PDB file of C-alpha atoms and ligand atoms in Angstrom:
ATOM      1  CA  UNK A   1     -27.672  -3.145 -33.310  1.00 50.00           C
ATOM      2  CA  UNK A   2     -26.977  -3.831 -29.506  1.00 54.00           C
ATOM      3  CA  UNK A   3     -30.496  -4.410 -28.648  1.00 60.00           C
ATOM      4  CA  UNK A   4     -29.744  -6.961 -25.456  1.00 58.00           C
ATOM      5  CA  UNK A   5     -27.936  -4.176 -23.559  1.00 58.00           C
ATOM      6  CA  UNK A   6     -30.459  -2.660 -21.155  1.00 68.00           C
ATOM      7  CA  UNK A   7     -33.112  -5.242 -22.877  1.00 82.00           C
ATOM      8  CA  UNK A   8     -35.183  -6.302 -19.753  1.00 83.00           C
ATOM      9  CA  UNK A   9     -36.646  -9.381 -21.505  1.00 91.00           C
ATOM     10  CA  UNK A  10     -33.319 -10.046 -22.338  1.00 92.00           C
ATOM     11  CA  UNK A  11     -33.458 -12.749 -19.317  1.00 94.00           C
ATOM     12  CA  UNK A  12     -36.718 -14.169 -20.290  1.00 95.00           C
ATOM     13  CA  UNK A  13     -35.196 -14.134 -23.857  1.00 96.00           C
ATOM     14  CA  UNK A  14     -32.355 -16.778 -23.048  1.00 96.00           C
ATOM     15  CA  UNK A  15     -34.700 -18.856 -20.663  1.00 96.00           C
ATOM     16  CA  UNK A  16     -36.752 -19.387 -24.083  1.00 97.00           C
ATOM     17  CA  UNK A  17     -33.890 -20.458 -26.045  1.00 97.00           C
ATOM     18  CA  UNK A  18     -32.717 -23.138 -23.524  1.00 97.00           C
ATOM     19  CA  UNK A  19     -36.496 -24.273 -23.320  1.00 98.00           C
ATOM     20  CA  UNK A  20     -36.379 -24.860 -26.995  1.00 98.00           C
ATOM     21  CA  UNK A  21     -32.858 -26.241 -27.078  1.00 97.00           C
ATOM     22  CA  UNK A  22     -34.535 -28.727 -25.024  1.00 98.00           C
ATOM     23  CA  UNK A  23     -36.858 -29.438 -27.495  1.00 98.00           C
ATOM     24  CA  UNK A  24     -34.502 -30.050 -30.448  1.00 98.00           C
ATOM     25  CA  UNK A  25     -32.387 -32.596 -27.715  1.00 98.00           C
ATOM     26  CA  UNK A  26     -36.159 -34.266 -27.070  1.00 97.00           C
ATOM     27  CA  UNK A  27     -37.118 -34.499 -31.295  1.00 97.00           C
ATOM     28  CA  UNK A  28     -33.764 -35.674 -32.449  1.00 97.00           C
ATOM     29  CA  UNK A  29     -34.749 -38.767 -33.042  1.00 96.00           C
ATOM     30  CA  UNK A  30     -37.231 -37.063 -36.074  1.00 95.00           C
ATOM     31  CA  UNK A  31     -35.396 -33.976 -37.108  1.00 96.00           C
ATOM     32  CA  UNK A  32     -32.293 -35.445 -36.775  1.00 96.00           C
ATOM     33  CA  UNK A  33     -30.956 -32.015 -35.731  1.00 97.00           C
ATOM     34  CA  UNK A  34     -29.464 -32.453 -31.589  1.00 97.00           C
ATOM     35  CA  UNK A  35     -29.303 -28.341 -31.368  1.00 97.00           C
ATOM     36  CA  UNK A  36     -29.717 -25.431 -33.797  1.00 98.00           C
ATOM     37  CA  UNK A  37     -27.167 -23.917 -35.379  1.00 98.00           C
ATOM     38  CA  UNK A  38     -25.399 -21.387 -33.544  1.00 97.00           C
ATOM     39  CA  UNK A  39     -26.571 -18.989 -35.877  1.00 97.00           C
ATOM     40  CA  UNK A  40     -30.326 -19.661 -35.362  1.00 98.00           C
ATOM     41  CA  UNK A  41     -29.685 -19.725 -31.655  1.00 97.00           C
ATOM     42  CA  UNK A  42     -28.243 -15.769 -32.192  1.00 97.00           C
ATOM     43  CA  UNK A  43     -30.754 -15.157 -34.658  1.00 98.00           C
ATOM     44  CA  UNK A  44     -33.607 -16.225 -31.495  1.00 97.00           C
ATOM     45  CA  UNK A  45     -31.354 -14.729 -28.831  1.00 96.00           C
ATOM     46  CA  UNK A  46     -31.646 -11.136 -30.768  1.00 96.00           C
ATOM     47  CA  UNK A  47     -35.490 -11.152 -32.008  1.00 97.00           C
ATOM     48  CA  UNK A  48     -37.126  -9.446 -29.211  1.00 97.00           C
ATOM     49  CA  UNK A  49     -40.372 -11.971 -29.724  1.00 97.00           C
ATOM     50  CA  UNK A  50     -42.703  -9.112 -27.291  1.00 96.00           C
ATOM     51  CA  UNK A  51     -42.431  -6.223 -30.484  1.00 96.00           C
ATOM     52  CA  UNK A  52     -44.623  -8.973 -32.405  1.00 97.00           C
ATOM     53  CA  UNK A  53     -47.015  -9.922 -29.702  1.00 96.00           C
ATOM     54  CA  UNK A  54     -50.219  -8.099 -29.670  1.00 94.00           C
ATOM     55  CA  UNK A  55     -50.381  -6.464 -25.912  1.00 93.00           C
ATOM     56  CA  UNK A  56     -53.024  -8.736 -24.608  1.00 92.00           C
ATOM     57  CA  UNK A  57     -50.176 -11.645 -25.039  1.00 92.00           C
ATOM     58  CA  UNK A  58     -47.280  -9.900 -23.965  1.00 93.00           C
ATOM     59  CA  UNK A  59     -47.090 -11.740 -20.555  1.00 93.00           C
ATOM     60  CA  UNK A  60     -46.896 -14.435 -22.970  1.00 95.00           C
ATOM     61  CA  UNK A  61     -44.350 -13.830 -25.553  1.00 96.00           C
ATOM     62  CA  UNK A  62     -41.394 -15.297 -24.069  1.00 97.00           C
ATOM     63  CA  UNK A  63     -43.412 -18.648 -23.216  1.00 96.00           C
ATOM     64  CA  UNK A  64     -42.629 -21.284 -25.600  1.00 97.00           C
ATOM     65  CA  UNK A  65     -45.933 -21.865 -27.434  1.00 96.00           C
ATOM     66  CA  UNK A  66     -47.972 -20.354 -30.497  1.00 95.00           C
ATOM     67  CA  UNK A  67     -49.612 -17.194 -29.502  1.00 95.00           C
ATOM     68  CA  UNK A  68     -52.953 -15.319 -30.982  1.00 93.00           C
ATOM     69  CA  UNK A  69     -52.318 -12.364 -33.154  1.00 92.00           C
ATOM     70  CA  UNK A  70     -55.780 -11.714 -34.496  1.00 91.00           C
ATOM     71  CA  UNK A  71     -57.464 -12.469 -37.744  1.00 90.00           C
ATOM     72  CA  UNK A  72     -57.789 -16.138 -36.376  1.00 90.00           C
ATOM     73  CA  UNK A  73     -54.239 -16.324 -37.334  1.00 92.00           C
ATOM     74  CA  UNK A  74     -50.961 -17.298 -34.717  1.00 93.00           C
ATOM     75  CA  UNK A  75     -47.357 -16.373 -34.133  1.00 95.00           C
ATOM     76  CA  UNK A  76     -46.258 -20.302 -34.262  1.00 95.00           C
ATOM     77  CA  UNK A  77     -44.395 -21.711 -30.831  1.00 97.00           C
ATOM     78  CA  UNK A  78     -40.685 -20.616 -30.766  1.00 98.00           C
ATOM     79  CA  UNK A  79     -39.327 -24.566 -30.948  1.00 98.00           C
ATOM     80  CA  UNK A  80     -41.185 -24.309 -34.455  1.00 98.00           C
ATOM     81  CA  UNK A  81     -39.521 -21.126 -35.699  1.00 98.00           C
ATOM     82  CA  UNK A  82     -36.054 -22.142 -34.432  1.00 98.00           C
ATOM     83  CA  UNK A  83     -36.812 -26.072 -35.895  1.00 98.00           C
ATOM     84  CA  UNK A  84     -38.275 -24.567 -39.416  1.00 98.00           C
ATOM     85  CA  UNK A  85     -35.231 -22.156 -39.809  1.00 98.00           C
ATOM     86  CA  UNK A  86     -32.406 -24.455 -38.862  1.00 98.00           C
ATOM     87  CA  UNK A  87     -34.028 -26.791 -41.581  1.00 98.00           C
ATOM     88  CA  UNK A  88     -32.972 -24.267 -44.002  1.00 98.00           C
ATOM     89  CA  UNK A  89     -29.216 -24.864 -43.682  1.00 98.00           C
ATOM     90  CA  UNK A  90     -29.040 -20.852 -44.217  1.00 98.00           C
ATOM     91  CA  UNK A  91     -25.093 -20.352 -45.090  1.00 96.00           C
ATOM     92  CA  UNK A  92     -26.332 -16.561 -44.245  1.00 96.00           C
ATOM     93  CA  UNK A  93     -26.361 -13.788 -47.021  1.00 96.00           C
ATOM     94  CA  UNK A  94     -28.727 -15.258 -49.151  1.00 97.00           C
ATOM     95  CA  UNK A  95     -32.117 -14.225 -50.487  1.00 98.00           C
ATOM     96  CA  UNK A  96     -35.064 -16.574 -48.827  1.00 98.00           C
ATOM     97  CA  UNK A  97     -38.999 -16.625 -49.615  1.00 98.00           C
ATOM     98  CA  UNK A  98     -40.992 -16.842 -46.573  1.00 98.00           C
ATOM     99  CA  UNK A  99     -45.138 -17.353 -47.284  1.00 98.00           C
ATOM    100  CA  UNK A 100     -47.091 -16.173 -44.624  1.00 97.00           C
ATOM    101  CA  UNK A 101     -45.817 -12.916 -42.964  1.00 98.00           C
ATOM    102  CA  UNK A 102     -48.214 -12.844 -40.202  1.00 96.00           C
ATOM    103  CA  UNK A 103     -46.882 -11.313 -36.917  1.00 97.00           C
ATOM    104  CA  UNK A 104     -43.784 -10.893 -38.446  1.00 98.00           C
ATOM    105  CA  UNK A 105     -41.166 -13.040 -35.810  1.00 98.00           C
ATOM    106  CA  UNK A 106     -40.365 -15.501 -38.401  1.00 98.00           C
ATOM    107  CA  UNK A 107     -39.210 -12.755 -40.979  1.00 98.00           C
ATOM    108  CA  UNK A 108     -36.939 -11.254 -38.527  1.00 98.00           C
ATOM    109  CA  UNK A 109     -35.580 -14.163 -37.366  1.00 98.00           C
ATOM    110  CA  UNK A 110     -34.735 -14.929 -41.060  1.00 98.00           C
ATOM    111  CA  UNK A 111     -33.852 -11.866 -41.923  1.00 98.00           C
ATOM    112  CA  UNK A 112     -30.571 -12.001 -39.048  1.00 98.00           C
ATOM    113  CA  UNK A 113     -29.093 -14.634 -40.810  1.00 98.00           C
ATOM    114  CA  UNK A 114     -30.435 -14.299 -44.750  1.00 98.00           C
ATOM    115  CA  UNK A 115     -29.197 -11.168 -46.637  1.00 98.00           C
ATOM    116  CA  UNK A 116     -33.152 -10.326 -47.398  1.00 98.00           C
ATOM    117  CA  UNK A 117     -36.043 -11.818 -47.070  1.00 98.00           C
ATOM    118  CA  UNK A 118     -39.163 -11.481 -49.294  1.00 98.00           C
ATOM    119  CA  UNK A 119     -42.238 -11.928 -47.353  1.00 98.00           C
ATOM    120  CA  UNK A 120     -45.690 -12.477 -48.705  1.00 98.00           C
ATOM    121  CA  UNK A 121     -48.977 -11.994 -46.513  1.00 97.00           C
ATOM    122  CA  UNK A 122     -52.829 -12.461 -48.025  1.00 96.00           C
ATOM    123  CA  UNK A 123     -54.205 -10.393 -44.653  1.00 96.00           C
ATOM    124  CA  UNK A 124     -53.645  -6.906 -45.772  1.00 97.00           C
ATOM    125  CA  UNK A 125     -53.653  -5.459 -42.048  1.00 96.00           C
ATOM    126  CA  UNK A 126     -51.472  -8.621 -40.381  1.00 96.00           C
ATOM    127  CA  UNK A 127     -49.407  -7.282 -43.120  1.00 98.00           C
ATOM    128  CA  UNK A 128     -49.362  -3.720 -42.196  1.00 98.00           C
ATOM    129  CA  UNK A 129     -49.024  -4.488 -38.383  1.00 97.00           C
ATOM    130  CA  UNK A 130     -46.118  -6.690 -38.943  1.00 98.00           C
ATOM    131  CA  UNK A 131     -44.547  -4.029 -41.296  1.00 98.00           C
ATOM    132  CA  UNK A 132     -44.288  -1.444 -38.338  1.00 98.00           C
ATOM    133  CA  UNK A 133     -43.241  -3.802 -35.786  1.00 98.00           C
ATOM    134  CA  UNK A 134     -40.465  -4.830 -37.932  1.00 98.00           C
ATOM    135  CA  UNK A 135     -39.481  -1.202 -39.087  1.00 98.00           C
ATOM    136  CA  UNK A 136     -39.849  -0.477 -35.161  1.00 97.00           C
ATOM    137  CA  UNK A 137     -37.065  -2.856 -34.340  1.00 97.00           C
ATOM    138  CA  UNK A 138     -34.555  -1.692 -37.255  1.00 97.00           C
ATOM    139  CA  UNK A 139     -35.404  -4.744 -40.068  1.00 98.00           C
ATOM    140  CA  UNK A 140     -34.309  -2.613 -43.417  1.00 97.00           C
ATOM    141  CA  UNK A 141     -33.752  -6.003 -45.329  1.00 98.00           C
ATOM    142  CA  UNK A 142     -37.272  -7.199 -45.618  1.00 98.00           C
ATOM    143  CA  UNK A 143     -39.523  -6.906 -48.862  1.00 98.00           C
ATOM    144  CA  UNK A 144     -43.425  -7.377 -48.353  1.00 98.00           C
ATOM    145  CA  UNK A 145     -46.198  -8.098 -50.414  1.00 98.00           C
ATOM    146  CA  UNK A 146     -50.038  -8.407 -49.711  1.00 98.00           C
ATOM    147  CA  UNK A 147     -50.910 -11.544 -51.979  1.00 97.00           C
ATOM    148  CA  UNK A 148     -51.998 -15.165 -52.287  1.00 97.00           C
ATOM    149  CA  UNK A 149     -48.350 -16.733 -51.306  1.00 97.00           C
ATOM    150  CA  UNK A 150     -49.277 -19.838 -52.970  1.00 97.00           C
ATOM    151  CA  UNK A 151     -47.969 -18.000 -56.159  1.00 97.00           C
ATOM    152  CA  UNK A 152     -44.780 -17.431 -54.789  1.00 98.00           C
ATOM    153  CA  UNK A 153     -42.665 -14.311 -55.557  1.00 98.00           C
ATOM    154  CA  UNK A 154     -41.166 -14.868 -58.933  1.00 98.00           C
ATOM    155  CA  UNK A 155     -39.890 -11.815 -59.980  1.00 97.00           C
ATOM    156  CA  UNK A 156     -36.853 -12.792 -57.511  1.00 97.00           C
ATOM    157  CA  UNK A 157     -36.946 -16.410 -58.133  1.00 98.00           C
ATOM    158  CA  UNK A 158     -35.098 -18.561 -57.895  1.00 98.00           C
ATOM    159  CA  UNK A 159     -34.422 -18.620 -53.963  1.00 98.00           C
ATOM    160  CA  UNK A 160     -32.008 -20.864 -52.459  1.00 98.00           C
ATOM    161  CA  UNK A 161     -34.638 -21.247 -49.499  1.00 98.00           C
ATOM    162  CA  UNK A 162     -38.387 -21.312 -48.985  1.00 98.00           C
ATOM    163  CA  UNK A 163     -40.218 -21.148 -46.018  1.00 98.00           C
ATOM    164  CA  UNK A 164     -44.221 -21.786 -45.805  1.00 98.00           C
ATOM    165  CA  UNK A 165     -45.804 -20.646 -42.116  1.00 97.00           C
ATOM    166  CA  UNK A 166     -49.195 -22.435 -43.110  1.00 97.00           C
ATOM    167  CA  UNK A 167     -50.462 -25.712 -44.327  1.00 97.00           C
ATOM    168  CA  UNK A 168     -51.081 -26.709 -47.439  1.00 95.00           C
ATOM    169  CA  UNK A 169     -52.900 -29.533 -48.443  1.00 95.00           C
ATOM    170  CA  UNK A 170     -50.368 -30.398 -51.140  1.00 95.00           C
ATOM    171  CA  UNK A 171     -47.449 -28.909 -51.966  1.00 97.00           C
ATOM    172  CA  UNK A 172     -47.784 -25.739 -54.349  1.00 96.00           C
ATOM    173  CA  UNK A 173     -45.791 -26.674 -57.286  1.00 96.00           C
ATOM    174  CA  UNK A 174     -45.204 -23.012 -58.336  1.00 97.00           C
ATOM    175  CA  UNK A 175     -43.302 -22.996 -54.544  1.00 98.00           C
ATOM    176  CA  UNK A 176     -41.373 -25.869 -55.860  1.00 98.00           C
ATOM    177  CA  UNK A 177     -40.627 -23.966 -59.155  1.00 97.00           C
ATOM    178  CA  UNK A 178     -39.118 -20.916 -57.089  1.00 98.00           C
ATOM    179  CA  UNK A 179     -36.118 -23.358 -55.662  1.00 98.00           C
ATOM    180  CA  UNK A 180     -33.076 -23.187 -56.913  1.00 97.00           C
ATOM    181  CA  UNK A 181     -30.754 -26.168 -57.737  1.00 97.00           C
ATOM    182  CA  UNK A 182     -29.299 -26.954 -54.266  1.00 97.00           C
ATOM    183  CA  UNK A 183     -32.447 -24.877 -52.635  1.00 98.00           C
ATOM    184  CA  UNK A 184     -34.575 -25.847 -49.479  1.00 98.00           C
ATOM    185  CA  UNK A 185     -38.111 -25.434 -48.898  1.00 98.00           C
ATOM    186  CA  UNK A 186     -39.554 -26.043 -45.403  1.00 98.00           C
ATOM    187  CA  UNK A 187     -43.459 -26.399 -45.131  1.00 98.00           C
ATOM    188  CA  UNK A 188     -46.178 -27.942 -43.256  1.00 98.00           C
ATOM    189  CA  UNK A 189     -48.235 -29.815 -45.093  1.00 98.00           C
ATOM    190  CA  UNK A 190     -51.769 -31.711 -44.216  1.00 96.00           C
ATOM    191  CA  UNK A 191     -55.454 -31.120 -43.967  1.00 93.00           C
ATOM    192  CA  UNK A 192     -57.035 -27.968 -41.729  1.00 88.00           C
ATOM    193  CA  UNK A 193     -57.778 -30.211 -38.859  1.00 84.00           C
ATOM    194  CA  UNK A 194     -56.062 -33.604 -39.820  1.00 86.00           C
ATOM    195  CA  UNK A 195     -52.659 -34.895 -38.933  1.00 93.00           C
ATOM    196  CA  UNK A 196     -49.845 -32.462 -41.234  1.00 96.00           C
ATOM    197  CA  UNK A 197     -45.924 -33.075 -41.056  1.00 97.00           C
ATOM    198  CA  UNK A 198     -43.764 -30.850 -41.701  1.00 98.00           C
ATOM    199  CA  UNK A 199     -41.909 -31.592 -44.990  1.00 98.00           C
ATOM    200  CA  UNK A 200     -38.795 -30.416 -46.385  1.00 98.00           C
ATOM    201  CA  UNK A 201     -38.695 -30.466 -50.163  1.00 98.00           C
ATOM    202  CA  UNK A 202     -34.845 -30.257 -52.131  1.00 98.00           C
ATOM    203  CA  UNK A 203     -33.830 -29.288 -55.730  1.00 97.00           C
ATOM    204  CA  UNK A 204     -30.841 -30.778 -55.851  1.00 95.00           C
ATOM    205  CA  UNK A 205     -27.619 -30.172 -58.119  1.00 92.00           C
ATOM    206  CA  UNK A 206     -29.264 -32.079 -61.629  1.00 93.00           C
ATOM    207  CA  UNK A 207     -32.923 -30.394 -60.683  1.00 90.00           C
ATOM    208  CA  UNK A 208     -34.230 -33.650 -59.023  1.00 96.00           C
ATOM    209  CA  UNK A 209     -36.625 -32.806 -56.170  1.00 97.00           C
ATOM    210  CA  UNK A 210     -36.494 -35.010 -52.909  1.00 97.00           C
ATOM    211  CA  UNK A 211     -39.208 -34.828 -50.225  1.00 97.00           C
ATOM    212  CA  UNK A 212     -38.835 -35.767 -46.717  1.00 96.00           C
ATOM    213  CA  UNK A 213     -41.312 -36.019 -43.565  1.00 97.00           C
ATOM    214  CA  UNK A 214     -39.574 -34.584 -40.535  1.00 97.00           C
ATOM    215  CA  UNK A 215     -42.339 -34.290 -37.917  1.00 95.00           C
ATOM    216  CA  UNK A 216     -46.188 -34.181 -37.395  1.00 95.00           C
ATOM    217  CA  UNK A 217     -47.035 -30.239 -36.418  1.00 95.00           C
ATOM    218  CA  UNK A 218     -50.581 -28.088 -36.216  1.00 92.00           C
ATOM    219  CA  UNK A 219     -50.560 -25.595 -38.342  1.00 93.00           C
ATOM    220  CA  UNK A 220     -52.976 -22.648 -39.437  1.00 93.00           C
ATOM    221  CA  UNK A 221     -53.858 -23.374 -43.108  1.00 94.00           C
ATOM    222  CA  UNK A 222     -52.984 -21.880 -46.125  1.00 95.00           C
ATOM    223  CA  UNK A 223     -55.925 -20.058 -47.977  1.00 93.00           C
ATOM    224  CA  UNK A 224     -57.057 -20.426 -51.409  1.00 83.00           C
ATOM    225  CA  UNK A 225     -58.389 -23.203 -53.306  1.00 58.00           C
ATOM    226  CA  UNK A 226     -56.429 -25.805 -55.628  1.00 47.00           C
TER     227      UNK A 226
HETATM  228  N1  LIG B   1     -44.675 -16.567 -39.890  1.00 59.46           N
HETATM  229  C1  LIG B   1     -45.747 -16.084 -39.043  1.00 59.46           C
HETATM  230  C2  LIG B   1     -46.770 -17.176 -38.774  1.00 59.46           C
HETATM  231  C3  LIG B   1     -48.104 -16.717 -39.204  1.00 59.46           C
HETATM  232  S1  LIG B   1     -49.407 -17.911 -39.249  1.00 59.46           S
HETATM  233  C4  LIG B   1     -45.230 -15.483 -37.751  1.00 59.46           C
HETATM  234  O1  LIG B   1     -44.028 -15.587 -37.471  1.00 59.46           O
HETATM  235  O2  LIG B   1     -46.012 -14.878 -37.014  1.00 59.46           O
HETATM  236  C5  LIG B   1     -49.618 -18.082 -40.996  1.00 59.46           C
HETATM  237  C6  LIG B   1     -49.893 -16.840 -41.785  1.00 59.46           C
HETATM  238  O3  LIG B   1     -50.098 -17.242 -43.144  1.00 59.46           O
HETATM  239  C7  LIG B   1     -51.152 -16.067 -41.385  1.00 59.46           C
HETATM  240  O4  LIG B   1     -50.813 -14.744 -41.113  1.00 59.46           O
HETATM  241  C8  LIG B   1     -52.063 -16.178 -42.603  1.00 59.46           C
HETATM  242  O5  LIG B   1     -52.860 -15.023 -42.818  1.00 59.46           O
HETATM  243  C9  LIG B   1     -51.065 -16.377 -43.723  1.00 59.46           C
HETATM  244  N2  LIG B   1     -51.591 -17.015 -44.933  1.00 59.46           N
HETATM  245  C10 LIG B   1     -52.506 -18.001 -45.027  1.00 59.46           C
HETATM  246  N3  LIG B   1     -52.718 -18.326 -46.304  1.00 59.46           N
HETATM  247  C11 LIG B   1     -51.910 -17.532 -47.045  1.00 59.46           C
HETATM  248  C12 LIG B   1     -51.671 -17.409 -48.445  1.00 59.46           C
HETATM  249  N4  LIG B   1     -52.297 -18.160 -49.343  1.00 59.46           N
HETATM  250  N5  LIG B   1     -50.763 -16.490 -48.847  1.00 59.46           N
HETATM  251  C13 LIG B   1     -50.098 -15.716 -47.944  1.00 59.46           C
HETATM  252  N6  LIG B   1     -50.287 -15.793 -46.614  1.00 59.46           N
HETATM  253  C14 LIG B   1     -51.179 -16.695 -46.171  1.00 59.46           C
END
């Protein structure tokens, strides 16, 4: 797909990118990462971010901050997407888990690096919305499901990465179940209104999990009770 020829937000597009590049050189100290990958800055260079932006934001969808997309729920700020994904250490090819489908920008931008993604949404219509934007664009590696995502997907488990787009107040342990030896999971973690950090979580090699705190973040939280 050549979708930046003749792509007027094309412009707009790689303004965003060096905002957030910015961003990365300004939270090194925390991530530890001085620049994504160059894979996750093609992957955000190719997503055109205004075919998941409801119309009311589209003035909007190339600024780098969360947007509204209904249901109380947001499309989370671009730095975010681009931090959570590089965090993955996606070799590209591989099958990833992502919890929390809402507009649908994150799955894309996974889905031009990862071979497919399995996404899993609990609002039925977010769902259906983001499943015609991405089929819009030309996404035929995607898999959804309307479900509590705190279950995982396991039929396709084990995944060698795991992204969560909404806060738990612990980590699910079923999530932690789906990772494969070697695997990543990404997730923000913390109480509705109270301070939550972003966490990584690895399986390594021998099955031992490690958890680290890479930054604070404000994230919409993930439903259900424990
Ligand atoms: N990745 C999304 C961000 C969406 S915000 C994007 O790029 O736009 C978080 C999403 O998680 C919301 O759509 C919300 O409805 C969904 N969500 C919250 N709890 C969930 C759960 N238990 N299972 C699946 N999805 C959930």
């Amino acid at each position: 797909m050549d979708r930046n020829v003749n792509d007027p937000f094309a412009a707009e597009r790689q303004r965003l990118i060096d905002e957030v590049a910015d961003d990365f050189r300004r939270t090194l100290k925390w991530t530890g990462r001085s620049q994504p990958s160059a894979q996750v800055l093609n992957a955000m260079l190719r997503v055109p971010r205004h075919a998941f932006v409801p119309p009311d934001q589209q003035v909007s969808a190339y600024v780098n901050r969360p947007l509204a997309i209904g249901h109380g729920q947001t499309i989370s700020q671009p730095y975010i997407v681009a931090l959570m994904t590089d965090l993955l250490d996606l070799r590209g090819g591989e099958t990833v888990l992502e919890i929390g489908t809402g507009s649908g920008y994150q799955a894309a931008v996974l889905a031009e690096i990862a071979g497919l993604v399995h996404t899993v949404e609990f609002v039925k219509e977010l769902s259906q919305t983001a499943q015609a934007a991405l089929a819009r664009v030309g996404y035929r590696n995607i898999n959804f499901r309307v479900a509590d995502g705190r279950a995982g997907w396991p039929e396709a488990a084990p995944y060698p990465a795991i992204m969560v787009t909404a806060a738990a107040e612990t980590v699910p342990d079923s999530l932690v179940a789906q990772l494969a030896p070697g695997g990543r999971m990404i997730l923000p973690v913390g109480k509705t209104n109270g301070p939550q950090n972003l966490i990584r979580v690895r399986r390594d090699e021998t099955g031992r999990i490690v958890r680290d705190t890479i930054l604070s973040v404000a994230f919409v939280p993930l439903v259900g009770g424990d």
